[in-house]
Amino acid sequence: MDTAINFSAGPAMLPVDVLARAKDELSAWRDSGMSVMEMSHRGKDFMAIAEKAESDLRELMGIGENYKVLFLQGGATSQFSMIPINLSQGQPASYINTGAWSKKAIAEATRICEVNVVASTEEQNFTCIPLQKEITVDQGSCYLHYTPNETIGGVEFNYVPEAGDVPLVADMSSTILSRPMDVDKYGVIYAGAQKNIGPAGLTIVIIRDDLLGLAPTDTPSMFNYDVHAKSGSMFNTPPAYTWYIAGLVFEWLLEKGGLVEMASINRRKSSKLYTAIDASDFYQNPVRADSRSWMNIPFTLANPDLDGEFLKQAEAENMFYLKGHRSVGGMRASIYNAMPEESVDKLIEFMVEFERSNG
Ligand SMILES: *Cc1c(COP(=O)(O)O)cnc(C)c1O
């Protein structure tokens, strides 16, 4: 059977080369005689795997010495709480609301500190990002949080919001590693792994040194960034196997030419698909042109009665998980780094053919 073309938003597809390598090393990693799944996380073999993964990620993203990289569990959703627990220091936090994931982050932060929503596109039904001039950050706030890419709405920032001296915090779950970025502009970057990094179970947090050690002293250890930073993400058993697979993905990205190369491929893949959608009255994408995501591309059919047939025929062509999020309806194609360009071409051909026979 052909390998399925998986358009899921997450867990998402992994590079086939990475899966092949993981398969080769599954039961015995190098000459260790055991699987990475079975190794002590404190043994020298796993320590080498862990350090290599971190240094490759640092190289890919250009992460400076003044940042710690943490390999945690609990998903991006845990970060919605850990961010305010660790950074709020009794001060209000500023949030930009651009869609479903921003809203969840705001809801969790509200349990912990005062939240000011400093810009929102809810009135535009979350079909665009706010402009810089529409964002006013109170310089007394403890941080500014935003969601660079809204995975459900398919809305992505094409600039980094200016926060002045306020630390900028970004939920990069669905856009990390899609292109080069200037890490120095951020206080904290976090991402669940299962979109563009690796399997579910790993959450990466990149945090500037001066933001460590700010949590209240009664913070439970597992929710305190400083505890994880001081123990090299080994305060308890880390998600070791997922960490290893993420490391294979980082190596694969470096071999492919790094994030500059990924950016040009991702730009090309997404613009092809938007061009195909815009060229037809049969398909629509509601997002303002300057706010369109490279990674998650929602689209609707002019006649929603055909949705079921579209999905059925796509599956017959080996293309899976194109159904849009239940809150949006229609379709969504998630085309992360691991999605080959030929597979995007195949989707476009299918869409043209489906329109021809049903339009
Ligand atoms: C998927 C996603 C999340 C939730 O991630 P979990 O790892 O399931 O907690 C949060 N934010 C964004 C932008 C996402 O895409």
Coordinates of C-alpha atoms and ligand atoms in Angstrom, one line a residue:
M1 CA 0.0 0.0 0.0
D2 CA 1.2 3.6 -0.8
T3 CA 2.1 5.7 2.2
A4 CA -0.9 7.9 3.0
I5 CA -0.7 11.6 2.2
N6 CA -1.6 13.0 5.6
F7 CA -3.0 16.5 5.8
S8 CA -3.8 16.4 9.5
A9 CA -3.2 19.5 11.6
G10 CA -1.7 17.4 14.4
P11 CA -0.4 14.9 15.1
A12 CA 0.9 15.5 11.6
M13 CA 3.0 13.6 9.2
L14 CA 6.7 13.0 9.8
P15 CA 9.4 13.0 7.0
V16 CA 9.6 9.5 5.5
D17 CA 13.4 9.6 5.8
V18 CA 13.0 10.1 9.6
L19 CA 10.6 7.2 9.9
A20 CA 12.9 5.0 8.0
R21 CA 15.9 5.9 10.2
A22 CA 13.8 5.4 13.4
K23 CA 12.8 2.0 12.0
D24 CA 16.4 1.0 11.5
E25 CA 17.3 2.1 15.0
L26 CA 14.1 0.9 16.7
S27 CA 15.3 -2.2 18.5
A28 CA 19.0 -1.3 18.9
W29 CA 20.4 2.2 18.8
R30 CA 23.9 2.0 17.3
D31 CA 26.1 -0.4 19.3
S32 CA 24.1 0.1 22.6
G33 CA 22.2 -3.1 22.0
M34 CA 18.9 -1.5 23.2
S35 CA 16.2 0.7 21.9
V36 CA 16.2 4.4 22.8
M37 CA 12.8 3.7 24.4
E38 CA 14.6 1.4 26.9
M39 CA 17.6 3.5 27.8
S40 CA 18.1 5.4 31.1
H41 CA 17.7 9.1 30.4
R42 CA 20.7 9.7 32.5
G43 CA 23.0 7.2 30.7
K44 CA 25.7 8.4 28.3
D45 CA 23.9 7.2 25.2
F46 CA 20.7 9.1 25.8
M47 CA 22.7 12.2 27.1
A48 CA 24.5 12.2 23.7
I49 CA 21.2 12.0 21.8
A50 CA 19.6 14.7 23.9
E51 CA 22.6 17.1 23.6
K52 CA 22.8 16.6 19.8
A53 CA 19.1 17.3 19.4
E54 CA 19.5 20.5 21.4
S55 CA 22.6 21.7 19.6
D56 CA 21.0 21.0 16.2
L57 CA 17.9 23.0 17.2
R58 CA 20.1 25.8 18.4
E59 CA 21.9 25.8 15.1
L60 CA 18.7 25.6 13.0
M61 CA 17.0 28.5 14.8
G62 CA 20.0 30.5 15.8
I63 CA 19.3 30.3 19.5
G64 CA 21.7 32.4 21.5
E65 CA 23.7 31.4 24.6
N66 CA 21.4 33.6 26.7
Y67 CA 18.4 31.2 26.1
K68 CA 17.6 27.9 27.6
V69 CA 15.9 25.2 25.6
L70 CA 13.6 23.0 27.7
F71 CA 12.2 19.6 26.6
L72 CA 9.0 19.2 28.6
Q73 CA 5.7 17.4 28.6
G74 CA 2.1 18.5 28.9
G75 CA 1.7 20.0 25.4
A76 CA 1.3 23.6 24.5
T77 CA -1.8 23.7 26.6
S78 CA 0.2 23.3 29.8
Q79 CA 2.2 26.3 28.7
F80 CA -1.0 28.4 28.7
S81 CA -0.7 28.1 32.5
M82 CA 3.0 27.8 33.0
I83 CA 3.6 31.2 31.2
P84 CA 1.5 33.2 33.6
I85 CA 2.6 31.2 36.7
N86 CA 6.2 31.8 35.9
L87 CA 6.1 35.3 34.4
S88 CA 3.2 37.3 35.8
Q89 CA 4.7 38.3 39.2
G90 CA 1.4 39.7 40.2
Q91 CA 1.2 42.0 37.2
P92 CA -1.3 42.1 34.4
A93 CA -0.5 40.3 31.2
S94 CA -1.2 41.5 27.6
Y95 CA -2.7 39.1 25.0
I96 CA -3.5 39.4 21.3
N97 CA -6.6 37.5 20.4
T98 CA -6.5 36.1 16.8
G99 CA -8.5 32.9 17.1
A100 CA -9.2 29.6 18.8
W101 CA -5.8 29.0 20.3
S102 CA -5.3 32.6 21.5
K103 CA -8.7 32.3 23.2
K104 CA -7.6 29.1 25.0
A105 CA -4.4 30.8 26.1
I106 CA -6.3 33.8 27.4
A107 CA -8.8 31.6 29.3
E108 CA -6.1 29.8 31.1
A109 CA -4.1 32.9 31.9
T110 CA -7.2 34.5 33.4
R111 CA -7.2 31.8 36.1
I112 CA -3.8 33.1 37.2
C113 CA -3.4 36.8 36.6
E114 CA -5.2 39.8 35.2
V115 CA -5.4 39.7 31.4
N116 CA -5.6 42.6 29.1
V117 CA -6.6 41.8 25.5
V118 CA -4.7 44.5 23.7
A119 CA -5.8 43.7 20.2
S120 CA -8.5 41.3 18.8
T121 CA -9.7 40.3 15.4
E122 CA -12.9 38.7 16.7
E123 CA -15.1 41.3 15.0
Q124 CA -13.5 40.3 11.7
N125 CA -14.4 36.7 12.6
F126 CA -10.7 36.0 12.9
T127 CA -9.9 36.3 9.2
C128 CA -6.9 38.5 9.6
I129 CA -4.1 39.6 11.9
P130 CA -4.2 43.0 13.7
L131 CA -1.8 45.6 12.3
Q132 CA 1.1 46.8 14.4
K133 CA -0.6 50.2 14.9
E134 CA -3.7 48.5 16.3
I135 CA -1.6 46.9 19.1
T136 CA -1.0 49.0 22.2
V137 CA 1.0 47.3 25.0
D138 CA 1.0 48.8 28.4
Q139 CA 4.7 48.9 29.3
G140 CA 3.7 47.8 32.9
S141 CA 2.5 44.4 31.7
C142 CA 4.6 41.4 32.5
Y143 CA 4.6 40.0 29.0
L144 CA 2.8 40.2 25.6
H145 CA 1.5 36.8 24.4
Y146 CA 0.4 36.1 20.8
T147 CA -0.2 33.2 18.5
P148 CA 2.0 33.6 15.4
N149 CA 0.0 31.0 13.5
E150 CA -3.7 30.1 14.3
T151 CA -3.8 26.5 13.3
I152 CA -7.6 26.3 13.1
G153 CA -8.3 29.6 11.4
G154 CA -5.3 29.5 9.1
V155 CA -4.3 33.0 10.1
E156 CA -0.6 33.8 10.4
F157 CA 1.4 37.0 11.4
N158 CA 3.6 38.2 8.7
Y159 CA 5.6 40.4 11.2
V160 CA 6.8 40.2 14.8
P161 CA 4.7 42.5 17.1
E162 CA 6.7 45.2 18.7
A163 CA 6.4 45.0 22.5
G164 CA 9.0 47.6 23.6
D165 CA 10.6 46.4 26.9
V166 CA 7.8 43.9 27.6
P167 CA 8.9 40.3 27.0
L168 CA 7.2 38.8 23.9
V169 CA 5.8 35.3 24.4
A170 CA 4.8 33.2 21.3
D171 CA 2.8 30.0 20.9
M172 CA 4.7 28.7 17.9
S173 CA 3.1 25.2 17.9
S174 CA 2.2 25.2 14.3
T175 CA 4.8 27.5 12.7
I176 CA 8.1 26.8 14.5
L177 CA 10.8 25.7 12.0
S178 CA 8.7 26.7 9.0
R179 CA 11.2 29.6 8.2
P180 CA 14.1 31.4 9.8
M181 CA 13.1 33.7 12.7
D182 CA 14.8 36.2 15.0
V183 CA 14.8 34.4 18.4
D184 CA 16.3 37.5 20.0
K185 CA 13.0 39.3 19.7
Y186 CA 11.3 36.9 22.1
G187 CA 11.3 36.3 25.8
V188 CA 9.7 32.9 25.5
I189 CA 8.8 30.7 22.5
Y190 CA 6.9 27.4 23.0
A191 CA 5.6 24.7 20.8
G192 CA 3.9 21.3 21.1
A193 CA 5.9 18.9 19.0
Q194 CA 3.2 17.1 17.1
K195 CA 2.8 19.6 14.3
N196 CA 6.2 20.6 12.9
I197 CA 8.7 18.9 15.2
G198 CA 8.0 15.3 16.0
P199 CA 5.5 13.0 17.7
A200 CA 3.1 14.2 20.4
G201 CA 4.4 14.1 24.0
L202 CA 7.2 16.7 23.8
T203 CA 6.8 20.4 24.3
I204 CA 9.7 22.7 23.5
V205 CA 10.2 25.9 25.5
I206 CA 12.9 28.4 24.5
I207 CA 13.3 30.9 27.3
R208 CA 15.6 33.9 27.9
D209 CA 17.7 33.6 31.0
D210 CA 16.5 36.7 32.7
L211 CA 12.9 35.3 32.7
L212 CA 14.0 32.3 34.8
G213 CA 13.5 32.3 38.6
L214 CA 10.5 34.6 38.6
A215 CA 7.9 32.1 39.7
P216 CA 6.5 32.4 43.2
T217 CA 8.4 30.2 45.7
D218 CA 5.3 28.0 46.4
T219 CA 5.1 27.0 42.7
P220 CA 5.0 23.2 42.3
S221 CA 8.4 22.1 40.9
M222 CA 7.0 20.6 37.7
F223 CA 5.4 24.0 36.8
N224 CA 8.5 26.0 37.5
Y225 CA 10.8 26.8 34.4
D226 CA 13.7 27.4 36.7
V227 CA 13.6 23.9 38.1
H228 CA 13.6 22.4 34.6
A229 CA 16.3 24.7 33.4
K230 CA 18.6 23.9 36.3
S231 CA 18.1 20.1 35.8
G232 CA 18.7 20.2 32.0
S233 CA 15.0 19.1 31.5
M234 CA 15.7 16.0 33.6
F235 CA 14.0 16.9 36.9
N236 CA 11.9 13.9 36.2
T237 CA 11.9 11.4 33.3
P238 CA 11.7 13.5 30.1
P239 CA 9.8 12.3 27.0
A240 CA 13.0 10.5 25.9
Y241 CA 11.9 8.7 22.7
T242 CA 10.0 11.8 21.4
W243 CA 13.1 13.9 22.1
Y244 CA 15.1 11.4 20.1
I245 CA 12.7 11.5 17.1
A246 CA 12.7 15.4 17.3
G247 CA 16.5 15.1 17.0
L248 CA 16.2 13.1 13.9
V249 CA 13.8 15.7 12.4
F250 CA 16.3 18.5 13.3
E251 CA 19.1 16.5 11.5
W252 CA 16.8 16.0 8.5
L253 CA 16.1 19.8 8.4
L254 CA 19.8 20.6 8.5
E255 CA 20.5 18.2 5.7
K256 CA 17.8 19.8 3.7
G257 CA 19.4 23.1 3.9
G258 CA 18.0 24.5 7.1
L259 CA 15.2 26.9 7.6
V260 CA 16.1 29.2 4.7
E261 CA 15.4 26.3 2.4
M262 CA 12.3 25.3 4.3
A263 CA 10.9 28.8 4.0
S264 CA 11.3 28.9 0.2
I265 CA 9.7 25.4 -0.1
N266 CA 6.9 26.3 2.3
R267 CA 6.2 29.6 0.5
R268 CA 6.0 27.9 -2.8
K269 CA 3.7 25.0 -1.5
S270 CA 1.3 27.4 0.2
S271 CA 1.1 30.0 -2.6
K272 CA 0.3 27.2 -5.2
L273 CA -2.6 26.1 -3.1
Y274 CA -3.9 29.6 -2.5
T275 CA -3.6 30.4 -6.2
A276 CA -5.6 27.3 -7.0
I277 CA -8.3 28.3 -4.4
D278 CA -8.5 31.9 -5.6
A279 CA -8.6 30.9 -9.3
S280 CA -11.9 29.1 -8.8
D281 CA -15.4 30.1 -7.6
F282 CA -15.9 26.6 -6.4
Y283 CA -13.4 26.9 -3.5
Q284 CA -12.9 29.8 -1.0
N285 CA -10.5 30.8 1.6
P286 CA -11.8 33.6 3.8
V287 CA -8.4 34.9 5.2
R288 CA -7.1 38.3 4.2
A289 CA -4.2 38.0 1.8
D290 CA -1.5 39.4 4.1
S291 CA -2.6 37.1 7.0
R292 CA -2.7 33.7 5.2
S293 CA -0.9 30.8 6.9
W294 CA 1.8 28.8 5.1
M295 CA 1.1 25.8 7.3
N296 CA -2.7 25.4 7.7
I297 CA -4.9 26.3 4.7
P298 CA -8.7 26.1 5.3
F299 CA -11.0 26.2 2.4
T300 CA -14.7 25.7 1.8
L301 CA -16.7 24.4 -1.1
A302 CA -19.3 26.7 -2.6
N303 CA -21.8 23.9 -2.1
P304 CA -21.2 22.3 1.3
D305 CA -23.5 19.4 0.3
L306 CA -20.4 18.2 -1.6
D307 CA -18.1 18.1 1.4
G308 CA -18.7 14.4 2.1
E309 CA -18.1 13.4 -1.5
F310 CA -15.0 15.6 -1.7
L311 CA -13.5 13.8 1.4
K312 CA -14.5 10.4 0.2
Q313 CA -12.9 10.8 -3.2
A314 CA -9.8 12.4 -1.7
E315 CA -9.4 9.3 0.5
A316 CA -9.8 7.1 -2.5
E317 CA -6.9 9.0 -3.9
N318 CA -4.9 8.3 -0.7
M319 CA -5.3 11.8 0.8
F320 CA -6.4 11.9 4.4
Y321 CA -7.6 14.2 7.2
L322 CA -8.7 17.1 4.9
K323 CA -11.8 17.6 6.9
G324 CA -11.8 21.1 8.4
H325 CA -12.0 21.8 12.1
R326 CA -15.5 21.3 13.5
S327 CA -15.7 25.0 14.5
V328 CA -14.9 26.2 10.9
G329 CA -16.3 23.4 8.7
G330 CA -15.2 22.8 5.1
M331 CA -11.7 21.6 4.5
R332 CA -8.3 22.3 5.9
A333 CA -5.0 21.2 4.4
S334 CA -2.1 21.2 6.8
I335 CA 1.2 21.3 4.9
Y336 CA 4.0 21.4 7.4
N337 CA 7.7 20.8 6.6
A338 CA 7.2 17.1 6.2
M339 CA 4.6 17.4 3.4
P340 CA 6.3 16.9 0.1
E341 CA 5.6 19.5 -2.6
E342 CA 4.5 16.7 -5.0
S343 CA 1.7 15.9 -2.5
V344 CA 0.5 19.5 -2.6
D345 CA 0.5 19.3 -6.4
K346 CA -1.5 16.1 -6.2
L347 CA -4.1 17.8 -3.9
I348 CA -4.4 20.7 -6.4
E349 CA -4.9 18.3 -9.3
F350 CA -7.5 16.5 -7.4
M351 CA -9.3 19.8 -6.5
V352 CA -9.3 20.9 -10.2
E353 CA -10.7 17.5 -11.3
F354 CA -13.3 17.5 -8.5
E355 CA -14.5 20.9 -9.6
R356 CA -14.6 19.8 -13.2
S357 CA -16.9 16.9 -12.5
N358 CA -19.0 18.6 -9.9
G359 CA -18.9 22.4 -10.6
Ligands
LIG1 C1 -2.1 22.3 18.6 C2 -2.0 23.6 19.2 C3 -2.0 23.8 20.6 C4 -2.3 22.7 21.6 O1 -1.3 21.8 21.7 P1 -1.3 20.6 22.7 O2 0.1 20.1 22.5 O3 -2.3 19.6 22.2 O4 -1.5 21.1 24.1 C5 -1.8 25.1 21.1 N1 -1.6 26.1 20.3 C6 -1.5 26.0 19.0 C7 -1.2 27.2 18.1 C8 -1.7 24.7 18.4 O5 -1.6 24.6 17.1

